[in-house]
């Protein structure tokens, strides 16, 4: 029997379109988990978190803003509902939609501050694949959080919308807007 996320989404057939990100998106069959709650010690060593199930990265990034910190069960349930909604809206495997969203919403070029003696200028730099994944997980969860704050939509609905829009590359998604903005600034600072 194969491992399915939440007992229903299969990891089989989830493909990664971007070769650069292959090592950092853990969606291979052996990375499969039933629940994105492994309680692993991923901060012990650099790059250990690259081995973390990719859905769990999303769950953990939802647990921000003091009142939500540590409520992983809540975050897992949010992601579960969001994946249900994604499946209803797109009729695709939500894991695949999510992986596409990650690939689309990580900025490929960023600008860093290079400064000496009070003169600070921005210098454009390439972004490593690992940071692209980290950034996109972060941007997607922030977009969902901001969209659901003080609105009647639940966080799960907003997360589903954010992931679907990001996977299509549509500019309705917060993550895509941010990514475009970051890349535009970087292009200006080459």
mmCIF file with all atom_site columns, C-alpha atoms in Angstrom:
data_model
loop_
_atom_site.group_PDB
_atom_site.id
_atom_site.type_symbol
_atom_site.label_atom_id
_atom_site.label_alt_id
_atom_site.label_comp_id
_atom_site.label_asym_id
_atom_site.label_entity_id
_atom_site.label_seq_id
_atom_site.pdbx_PDB_ins_code
_atom_site.Cartn_x
_atom_site.Cartn_y
_atom_site.Cartn_z
_atom_site.occupancy
_atom_site.B_iso_or_equiv
_atom_site.pdbx_formal_charge
_atom_site.auth_seq_id
_atom_site.auth_comp_id
_atom_site.auth_asym_id
_atom_site.auth_atom_id
_atom_site.pdbx_PDB_model_num
ATOM 1   C CA . UNK A 1 1   ? 0.000   0.000  0.000   1.00 0.00 ? 1   UNK A CA 1
ATOM 2   C CA . UNK A 1 2   ? 1.299   3.436  -0.847  1.00 0.00 ? 2   UNK A CA 1
ATOM 3   C CA . UNK A 1 3   ? 1.536   6.369  1.487   1.00 0.00 ? 3   UNK A CA 1
ATOM 4   C CA . UNK A 1 4   ? -1.084  8.994  0.815   1.00 0.00 ? 4   UNK A CA 1
ATOM 5   C CA . UNK A 1 5   ? -1.201  12.436 2.359   1.00 0.00 ? 5   UNK A CA 1
ATOM 6   C CA . UNK A 1 6   ? -4.198  12.681 4.722   1.00 0.00 ? 6   UNK A CA 1
ATOM 7   C CA . UNK A 1 7   ? -5.061  9.185  3.486   1.00 0.00 ? 7   UNK A CA 1
ATOM 8   C CA . UNK A 1 8   ? -6.241  10.441 0.095   1.00 0.00 ? 8   UNK A CA 1
ATOM 9   C CA . UNK A 1 9   ? -3.672  12.421 -1.906  1.00 0.00 ? 9   UNK A CA 1
ATOM 10  C CA . UNK A 1 10  ? -1.106  10.275 -3.645  1.00 0.00 ? 10  UNK A CA 1
ATOM 11  C CA . UNK A 1 11  ? 2.516   11.343 -3.994  1.00 0.00 ? 11  UNK A CA 1
ATOM 12  C CA . UNK A 1 12  ? 2.738   9.237  -7.124  1.00 0.00 ? 12  UNK A CA 1
ATOM 13  C CA . UNK A 1 13  ? 2.962   11.246 -10.315 1.00 0.00 ? 13  UNK A CA 1
ATOM 14  C CA . UNK A 1 14  ? 3.863   14.487 -8.570  1.00 0.00 ? 14  UNK A CA 1
ATOM 15  C CA . UNK A 1 15  ? 6.464   15.996 -10.848 1.00 0.00 ? 15  UNK A CA 1
ATOM 16  C CA . UNK A 1 16  ? 8.870   18.833 -10.336 1.00 0.00 ? 16  UNK A CA 1
ATOM 17  C CA . UNK A 1 17  ? 9.197   21.014 -13.421 1.00 0.00 ? 17  UNK A CA 1
ATOM 18  C CA . UNK A 1 18  ? 12.260  22.859 -12.173 1.00 0.00 ? 18  UNK A CA 1
ATOM 19  C CA . UNK A 1 19  ? 15.414  20.760 -12.093 1.00 0.00 ? 19  UNK A CA 1
ATOM 20  C CA . UNK A 1 20  ? 17.202  23.236 -9.844  1.00 0.00 ? 20  UNK A CA 1
ATOM 21  C CA . UNK A 1 21  ? 14.680  22.731 -7.052  1.00 0.00 ? 21  UNK A CA 1
ATOM 22  C CA . UNK A 1 22  ? 14.641  18.949 -7.168  1.00 0.00 ? 22  UNK A CA 1
ATOM 23  C CA . UNK A 1 23  ? 16.873  18.387 -4.155  1.00 0.00 ? 23  UNK A CA 1
ATOM 24  C CA . UNK A 1 24  ? 14.942  20.810 -2.015  1.00 0.00 ? 24  UNK A CA 1
ATOM 25  C CA . UNK A 1 25  ? 11.339  19.812 -2.640  1.00 0.00 ? 25  UNK A CA 1
ATOM 26  C CA . UNK A 1 26  ? 10.746  16.581 -0.771  1.00 0.00 ? 26  UNK A CA 1
ATOM 27  C CA . UNK A 1 27  ? 7.915   15.021 -2.767  1.00 0.00 ? 27  UNK A CA 1
ATOM 28  C CA . UNK A 1 28  ? 9.487   11.775 -3.886  1.00 0.00 ? 28  UNK A CA 1
ATOM 29  C CA . UNK A 1 29  ? 7.650   8.609  -2.957  1.00 0.00 ? 29  UNK A CA 1
ATOM 30  C CA . UNK A 1 30  ? 10.023  7.855  -0.098  1.00 0.00 ? 30  UNK A CA 1
ATOM 31  C CA . UNK A 1 31  ? 9.366   11.306 1.345   1.00 0.00 ? 31  UNK A CA 1
ATOM 32  C CA . UNK A 1 32  ? 5.661   10.569 1.600   1.00 0.00 ? 32  UNK A CA 1
ATOM 33  C CA . UNK A 1 33  ? 3.908   11.007 4.938   1.00 0.00 ? 33  UNK A CA 1
ATOM 34  C CA . UNK A 1 34  ? 0.318   10.421 5.987   1.00 0.00 ? 34  UNK A CA 1
ATOM 35  C CA . UNK A 1 35  ? 0.250   13.505 8.188   1.00 0.00 ? 35  UNK A CA 1
ATOM 36  C CA . UNK A 1 36  ? 2.498   16.539 7.785   1.00 0.00 ? 36  UNK A CA 1
ATOM 37  C CA . UNK A 1 37  ? 3.438   16.338 11.437  1.00 0.00 ? 37  UNK A CA 1
ATOM 38  C CA . UNK A 1 38  ? 6.692   14.427 11.815  1.00 0.00 ? 38  UNK A CA 1
ATOM 39  C CA . UNK A 1 39  ? 8.091   16.152 14.902  1.00 0.00 ? 39  UNK A CA 1
ATOM 40  C CA . UNK A 1 40  ? 11.570  15.848 13.396  1.00 0.00 ? 40  UNK A CA 1
ATOM 41  C CA . UNK A 1 41  ? 14.508  17.940 14.542  1.00 0.00 ? 41  UNK A CA 1
ATOM 42  C CA . UNK A 1 42  ? 15.064  19.844 11.336  1.00 0.00 ? 42  UNK A CA 1
ATOM 43  C CA . UNK A 1 43  ? 16.995  22.760 12.768  1.00 0.00 ? 43  UNK A CA 1
ATOM 44  C CA . UNK A 1 44  ? 19.871  20.714 14.182  1.00 0.00 ? 44  UNK A CA 1
ATOM 45  C CA . UNK A 1 45  ? 21.971  20.954 11.102  1.00 0.00 ? 45  UNK A CA 1
ATOM 46  C CA . UNK A 1 46  ? 22.189  23.202 8.101   1.00 0.00 ? 46  UNK A CA 1
ATOM 47  C CA . UNK A 1 47  ? 20.044  22.018 5.170   1.00 0.00 ? 47  UNK A CA 1
ATOM 48  C CA . UNK A 1 48  ? 18.426  19.340 7.317   1.00 0.00 ? 48  UNK A CA 1
ATOM 49  C CA . UNK A 1 49  ? 15.109  21.012 6.612   1.00 0.00 ? 49  UNK A CA 1
ATOM 50  C CA . UNK A 1 50  ? 15.518  20.283 2.915   1.00 0.00 ? 50  UNK A CA 1
ATOM 51  C CA . UNK A 1 51  ? 14.620  16.688 3.795   1.00 0.00 ? 51  UNK A CA 1
ATOM 52  C CA . UNK A 1 52  ? 11.414  17.796 5.496   1.00 0.00 ? 52  UNK A CA 1
ATOM 53  C CA . UNK A 1 53  ? 8.139   16.772 3.833   1.00 0.00 ? 53  UNK A CA 1
ATOM 54  C CA . UNK A 1 54  ? 7.229   19.754 1.687   1.00 0.00 ? 54  UNK A CA 1
ATOM 55  C CA . UNK A 1 55  ? 3.677   19.955 2.996   1.00 0.00 ? 55  UNK A CA 1
ATOM 56  C CA . UNK A 1 56  ? 5.026   20.126 6.526   1.00 0.00 ? 56  UNK A CA 1
ATOM 57  C CA . UNK A 1 57  ? 7.047   23.192 5.561   1.00 0.00 ? 57  UNK A CA 1
ATOM 58  C CA . UNK A 1 58  ? 3.748   24.865 4.719   1.00 0.00 ? 58  UNK A CA 1
ATOM 59  C CA . UNK A 1 59  ? 2.130   23.714 7.965   1.00 0.00 ? 59  UNK A CA 1
ATOM 60  C CA . UNK A 1 60  ? 4.997   25.126 10.001  1.00 0.00 ? 60  UNK A CA 1
ATOM 61  C CA . UNK A 1 61  ? 5.022   28.435 8.217   1.00 0.00 ? 61  UNK A CA 1
ATOM 62  C CA . UNK A 1 62  ? 1.357   28.899 9.088   1.00 0.00 ? 62  UNK A CA 1
ATOM 63  C CA . UNK A 1 63  ? 2.155   28.827 12.802  1.00 0.00 ? 63  UNK A CA 1
ATOM 64  C CA . UNK A 1 64  ? 3.273   32.445 13.022  1.00 0.00 ? 64  UNK A CA 1
ATOM 65  C CA . UNK A 1 65  ? 2.012   35.530 14.810  1.00 0.00 ? 65  UNK A CA 1
ATOM 66  C CA . UNK A 1 66  ? 2.186   34.799 18.531  1.00 0.00 ? 66  UNK A CA 1
ATOM 67  C CA . UNK A 1 67  ? -1.356  33.624 19.028  1.00 0.00 ? 67  UNK A CA 1
ATOM 68  C CA . UNK A 1 68  ? -0.892  30.798 16.519  1.00 0.00 ? 68  UNK A CA 1
ATOM 69  C CA . UNK A 1 69  ? 2.555   29.659 17.575  1.00 0.00 ? 69  UNK A CA 1
ATOM 70  C CA . UNK A 1 70  ? 2.849   26.013 18.466  1.00 0.00 ? 70  UNK A CA 1
ATOM 71  C CA . UNK A 1 71  ? -0.642  25.127 17.270  1.00 0.00 ? 71  UNK A CA 1
ATOM 72  C CA . UNK A 1 72  ? 0.476   22.576 14.766  1.00 0.00 ? 72  UNK A CA 1
ATOM 73  C CA . UNK A 1 73  ? -2.688  20.490 14.902  1.00 0.00 ? 73  UNK A CA 1
ATOM 74  C CA . UNK A 1 74  ? -4.629  23.571 13.898  1.00 0.00 ? 74  UNK A CA 1
ATOM 75  C CA . UNK A 1 75  ? -2.224  24.294 11.062  1.00 0.00 ? 75  UNK A CA 1
ATOM 76  C CA . UNK A 1 76  ? -2.414  20.691 9.842   1.00 0.00 ? 76  UNK A CA 1
ATOM 77  C CA . UNK A 1 77  ? -6.181  20.926 9.752   1.00 0.00 ? 77  UNK A CA 1
ATOM 78  C CA . UNK A 1 78  ? -6.049  24.207 7.835   1.00 0.00 ? 78  UNK A CA 1
ATOM 79  C CA . UNK A 1 79  ? -3.781  22.657 5.209   1.00 0.00 ? 79  UNK A CA 1
ATOM 80  C CA . UNK A 1 80  ? -6.027  19.601 5.014   1.00 0.00 ? 80  UNK A CA 1
ATOM 81  C CA . UNK A 1 81  ? -9.083  21.747 4.302   1.00 0.00 ? 81  UNK A CA 1
ATOM 82  C CA . UNK A 1 82  ? -7.120  23.899 1.864   1.00 0.00 ? 82  UNK A CA 1
ATOM 83  C CA . UNK A 1 83  ? -6.062  20.821 -0.083  1.00 0.00 ? 83  UNK A CA 1
ATOM 84  C CA . UNK A 1 84  ? -9.677  19.642 -0.219  1.00 0.00 ? 84  UNK A CA 1
ATOM 85  C CA . UNK A 1 85  ? -10.698 23.011 -1.652  1.00 0.00 ? 85  UNK A CA 1
ATOM 86  C CA . UNK A 1 86  ? -7.841  22.960 -4.177  1.00 0.00 ? 86  UNK A CA 1
ATOM 87  C CA . UNK A 1 87  ? -8.958  19.536 -5.346  1.00 0.00 ? 87  UNK A CA 1
ATOM 88  C CA . UNK A 1 88  ? -12.561 20.687 -5.705  1.00 0.00 ? 88  UNK A CA 1
ATOM 89  C CA . UNK A 1 89  ? -11.571 23.775 -7.686  1.00 0.00 ? 89  UNK A CA 1
ATOM 90  C CA . UNK A 1 90  ? -8.940  22.288 -9.986  1.00 0.00 ? 90  UNK A CA 1
ATOM 91  C CA . UNK A 1 91  ? -9.686  18.534 -10.044 1.00 0.00 ? 91  UNK A CA 1
ATOM 92  C CA . UNK A 1 92  ? -5.957  17.927 -9.799  1.00 0.00 ? 92  UNK A CA 1
ATOM 93  C CA . UNK A 1 93  ? -3.742  16.422 -7.167  1.00 0.00 ? 93  UNK A CA 1
ATOM 94  C CA . UNK A 1 94  ? -3.358  19.240 -4.607  1.00 0.00 ? 94  UNK A CA 1
ATOM 95  C CA . UNK A 1 95  ? 0.239   18.206 -3.900  1.00 0.00 ? 95  UNK A CA 1
ATOM 96  C CA . UNK A 1 96  ? 1.066   18.803 -7.558  1.00 0.00 ? 96  UNK A CA 1
ATOM 97  C CA . UNK A 1 97  ? -0.701  22.180 -7.542  1.00 0.00 ? 97  UNK A CA 1
ATOM 98  C CA . UNK A 1 98  ? 1.218   23.117 -4.402  1.00 0.00 ? 98  UNK A CA 1
ATOM 99  C CA . UNK A 1 99  ? 4.590   22.103 -5.878  1.00 0.00 ? 99  UNK A CA 1
ATOM 100 C CA . UNK A 1 100 ? 3.858   24.186 -8.996  1.00 0.00 ? 100 UNK A CA 1
ATOM 101 C CA . UNK A 1 101 ? 2.935   27.111 -6.772  1.00 0.00 ? 101 UNK A CA 1
ATOM 102 C CA . UNK A 1 102 ? 6.247   26.782 -4.909  1.00 0.00 ? 102 UNK A CA 1
ATOM 103 C CA . UNK A 1 103 ? 8.212   26.704 -8.145  1.00 0.00 ? 103 UNK A CA 1
ATOM 104 C CA . UNK A 1 104 ? 6.403   29.753 -9.501  1.00 0.00 ? 104 UNK A CA 1
ATOM 105 C CA . UNK A 1 105 ? 6.535   31.956 -6.445  1.00 0.00 ? 105 UNK A CA 1
ATOM 106 C CA . UNK A 1 106 ? 10.178  31.821 -5.416  1.00 0.00 ? 106 UNK A CA 1
ATOM 107 C CA . UNK A 1 107 ? 12.119  34.860 -6.646  1.00 0.00 ? 107 UNK A CA 1
ATOM 108 C CA . UNK A 1 108 ? 15.041  33.947 -8.904  1.00 0.00 ? 108 UNK A CA 1
ATOM 109 C CA . UNK A 1 109 ? 16.918  37.174 -8.414  1.00 0.00 ? 109 UNK A CA 1
ATOM 110 C CA . UNK A 1 110 ? 17.104  39.391 -5.358  1.00 0.00 ? 110 UNK A CA 1
ATOM 111 C CA . UNK A 1 111 ? 19.053  42.438 -4.294  1.00 0.00 ? 111 UNK A CA 1
ATOM 112 C CA . UNK A 1 112 ? 21.362  42.573 -1.330  1.00 0.00 ? 112 UNK A CA 1
ATOM 113 C CA . UNK A 1 113 ? 22.821  45.576 0.425   1.00 0.00 ? 113 UNK A CA 1
ATOM 114 C CA . UNK A 1 114 ? 26.431  46.258 -0.389  1.00 0.00 ? 114 UNK A CA 1
ATOM 115 C CA . UNK A 1 115 ? 27.718  49.157 1.598   1.00 0.00 ? 115 UNK A CA 1
ATOM 116 C CA . UNK A 1 116 ? 30.900  50.626 2.933   1.00 0.00 ? 116 UNK A CA 1
ATOM 117 C CA . UNK A 1 117 ? 31.424  53.892 4.783   1.00 0.00 ? 117 UNK A CA 1
ATOM 118 C CA . UNK A 1 118 ? 27.807  54.915 4.821   1.00 0.00 ? 118 UNK A CA 1
ATOM 119 C CA . UNK A 1 119 ? 27.219  54.522 1.109   1.00 0.00 ? 119 UNK A CA 1
ATOM 120 C CA . UNK A 1 120 ? 24.689  51.744 0.739   1.00 0.00 ? 120 UNK A CA 1
ATOM 121 C CA . UNK A 1 121 ? 23.805  50.492 -2.686  1.00 0.00 ? 121 UNK A CA 1
ATOM 122 C CA . UNK A 1 122 ? 21.801  47.461 -3.685  1.00 0.00 ? 122 UNK A CA 1
ATOM 123 C CA . UNK A 1 123 ? 23.502  44.795 -5.727  1.00 0.00 ? 123 UNK A CA 1
ATOM 124 C CA . UNK A 1 124 ? 21.547  42.173 -7.657  1.00 0.00 ? 124 UNK A CA 1
ATOM 125 C CA . UNK A 1 125 ? 22.325  38.573 -6.731  1.00 0.00 ? 125 UNK A CA 1
ATOM 126 C CA . UNK A 1 126 ? 21.054  35.187 -7.836  1.00 0.00 ? 126 UNK A CA 1
ATOM 127 C CA . UNK A 1 127 ? 18.946  33.303 -5.308  1.00 0.00 ? 127 UNK A CA 1
ATOM 128 C CA . UNK A 1 128 ? 19.919  29.773 -4.345  1.00 0.00 ? 128 UNK A CA 1
ATOM 129 C CA . UNK A 1 129 ? 17.324  27.059 -5.008  1.00 0.00 ? 129 UNK A CA 1
ATOM 130 C CA . UNK A 1 130 ? 16.949  26.353 -1.307  1.00 0.00 ? 130 UNK A CA 1
ATOM 131 C CA . UNK A 1 131 ? 16.176  29.961 -0.511  1.00 0.00 ? 131 UNK A CA 1
ATOM 132 C CA . UNK A 1 132 ? 13.721  30.087 -3.385  1.00 0.00 ? 132 UNK A CA 1
ATOM 133 C CA . UNK A 1 133 ? 11.729  27.295 -1.769  1.00 0.00 ? 133 UNK A CA 1
ATOM 134 C CA . UNK A 1 134 ? 11.990  28.908 1.668   1.00 0.00 ? 134 UNK A CA 1
ATOM 135 C CA . UNK A 1 135 ? 10.886  32.265 0.304   1.00 0.00 ? 135 UNK A CA 1
ATOM 136 C CA . UNK A 1 136 ? 7.965   30.854 -1.624  1.00 0.00 ? 136 UNK A CA 1
ATOM 137 C CA . UNK A 1 137 ? 6.641   28.842 1.331   1.00 0.00 ? 137 UNK A CA 1
ATOM 138 C CA . UNK A 1 138 ? 6.912   32.001 3.386   1.00 0.00 ? 138 UNK A CA 1
ATOM 139 C CA . UNK A 1 139 ? 5.266   34.265 0.807   1.00 0.00 ? 139 UNK A CA 1
ATOM 140 C CA . UNK A 1 140 ? 2.376   31.879 0.199   1.00 0.00 ? 140 UNK A CA 1
ATOM 141 C CA . UNK A 1 141 ? 1.594   31.565 3.889   1.00 0.00 ? 141 UNK A CA 1
ATOM 142 C CA . UNK A 1 142 ? 1.849   35.320 4.431   1.00 0.00 ? 142 UNK A CA 1
ATOM 143 C CA . UNK A 1 143 ? -0.442  35.959 1.478   1.00 0.00 ? 143 UNK A CA 1
ATOM 144 C CA . UNK A 1 144 ? -3.029  33.577 2.883   1.00 0.00 ? 144 UNK A CA 1
ATOM 145 C CA . UNK A 1 145 ? -2.718  35.087 6.346   1.00 0.00 ? 145 UNK A CA 1
ATOM 146 C CA . UNK A 1 146 ? -3.152  38.642 5.108   1.00 0.00 ? 146 UNK A CA 1
ATOM 147 C CA . UNK A 1 147 ? -6.081  37.700 2.887   1.00 0.00 ? 147 UNK A CA 1
ATOM 148 C CA . UNK A 1 148 ? -7.991  35.980 5.678   1.00 0.00 ? 148 UNK A CA 1
ATOM 149 C CA . UNK A 1 149 ? -7.294  38.591 8.336   1.00 0.00 ? 149 UNK A CA 1
ATOM 150 C CA . UNK A 1 150 ? -10.447 40.622 9.113   1.00 0.00 ? 150 UNK A CA 1
ATOM 151 C CA . UNK A 1 151 ? -12.424 38.975 6.340   1.00 0.00 ? 151 UNK A CA 1
ATOM 152 C CA . UNK A 1 152 ? -15.137 36.346 6.348   1.00 0.00 ? 152 UNK A CA 1
ATOM 153 C CA . UNK A 1 153 ? -13.052 33.900 4.336   1.00 0.00 ? 153 UNK A CA 1
ATOM 154 C CA . UNK A 1 154 ? -11.395 31.206 6.387   1.00 0.00 ? 154 UNK A CA 1
ATOM 155 C CA . UNK A 1 155 ? -7.634  30.783 6.309   1.00 0.00 ? 155 UNK A CA 1
ATOM 156 C CA . UNK A 1 156 ? -8.080  27.466 4.483   1.00 0.00 ? 156 UNK A CA 1
ATOM 157 C CA . UNK A 1 157 ? -10.018 29.137 1.669   1.00 0.00 ? 157 UNK A CA 1
ATOM 158 C CA . UNK A 1 158 ? -7.453  31.900 1.363   1.00 0.00 ? 158 UNK A CA 1
ATOM 159 C CA . UNK A 1 159 ? -4.601  29.408 1.385   1.00 0.00 ? 159 UNK A CA 1
ATOM 160 C CA . UNK A 1 160 ? -6.298  27.391 -1.360  1.00 0.00 ? 160 UNK A CA 1
ATOM 161 C CA . UNK A 1 161 ? -6.838  30.518 -3.466  1.00 0.00 ? 161 UNK A CA 1
ATOM 162 C CA . UNK A 1 162 ? -3.258  31.638 -2.931  1.00 0.00 ? 162 UNK A CA 1
ATOM 163 C CA . UNK A 1 163 ? -1.822  28.251 -3.925  1.00 0.00 ? 163 UNK A CA 1
ATOM 164 C CA . UNK A 1 164 ? -4.054  27.904 -6.994  1.00 0.00 ? 164 UNK A CA 1
ATOM 165 C CA . UNK A 1 165 ? -3.251  31.424 -8.212  1.00 0.00 ? 165 UNK A CA 1
ATOM 166 C CA . UNK A 1 166 ? 0.452   30.944 -7.566  1.00 0.00 ? 166 UNK A CA 1
ATOM 167 C CA . UNK A 1 167 ? 0.485   27.644 -9.432  1.00 0.00 ? 167 UNK A CA 1
ATOM 168 C CA . UNK A 1 168 ? -1.106  29.349 -12.436 1.00 0.00 ? 168 UNK A CA 1
ATOM 169 C CA . UNK A 1 169 ? 1.333   32.225 -12.089 1.00 0.00 ? 169 UNK A CA 1
ATOM 170 C CA . UNK A 1 170 ? -1.556  34.682 -11.938 1.00 0.00 ? 170 UNK A CA 1
ATOM 171 C CA . UNK A 1 171 ? -0.838  38.064 -10.408 1.00 0.00 ? 171 UNK A CA 1
ATOM 172 C CA . UNK A 1 172 ? -3.825  37.785 -8.056  1.00 0.00 ? 172 UNK A CA 1
ATOM 173 C CA . UNK A 1 173 ? -1.516  35.817 -5.813  1.00 0.00 ? 173 UNK A CA 1
ATOM 174 C CA . UNK A 1 174 ? 0.354   37.726 -3.125  1.00 0.00 ? 174 UNK A CA 1
ATOM 175 C CA . UNK A 1 175 ? 3.400   35.491 -3.544  1.00 0.00 ? 175 UNK A CA 1
ATOM 176 C CA . UNK A 1 176 ? 3.599   36.094 -7.296  1.00 0.00 ? 176 UNK A CA 1
ATOM 177 C CA . UNK A 1 177 ? 3.192   39.856 -6.843  1.00 0.00 ? 177 UNK A CA 1
ATOM 178 C CA . UNK A 1 178 ? 5.965   39.893 -4.254  1.00 0.00 ? 178 UNK A CA 1
ATOM 179 C CA . UNK A 1 179 ? 8.203   37.764 -6.423  1.00 0.00 ? 179 UNK A CA 1
ATOM 180 C CA . UNK A 1 180 ? 7.712   40.062 -9.416  1.00 0.00 ? 180 UNK A CA 1
ATOM 181 C CA . UNK A 1 181 ? 8.402   43.074 -7.249  1.00 0.00 ? 181 UNK A CA 1
ATOM 182 C CA . UNK A 1 182 ? 11.604  41.572 -5.831  1.00 0.00 ? 182 UNK A CA 1
ATOM 183 C CA . UNK A 1 183 ? 12.820  40.574 -9.276  1.00 0.00 ? 183 UNK A CA 1
ATOM 184 C CA . UNK A 1 184 ? 11.981  43.980 -10.712 1.00 0.00 ? 184 UNK A CA 1
ATOM 185 C CA . UNK A 1 185 ? 13.958  45.747 -7.983  1.00 0.00 ? 185 UNK A CA 1
ATOM 186 C CA . UNK A 1 186 ? 16.858  43.370 -8.542  1.00 0.00 ? 186 UNK A CA 1
ATOM 187 C CA . UNK A 1 187 ? 16.793  43.979 -12.277 1.00 0.00 ? 187 UNK A CA 1
ATOM 188 C CA . UNK A 1 188 ? 17.051  47.700 -11.661 1.00 0.00 ? 188 UNK A CA 1
ATOM 189 C CA . UNK A 1 189 ? 20.081  47.185 -9.417  1.00 0.00 ? 189 UNK A CA 1
ATOM 190 C CA . UNK A 1 190 ? 22.153  44.979 -11.656 1.00 0.00 ? 190 UNK A CA 1
#
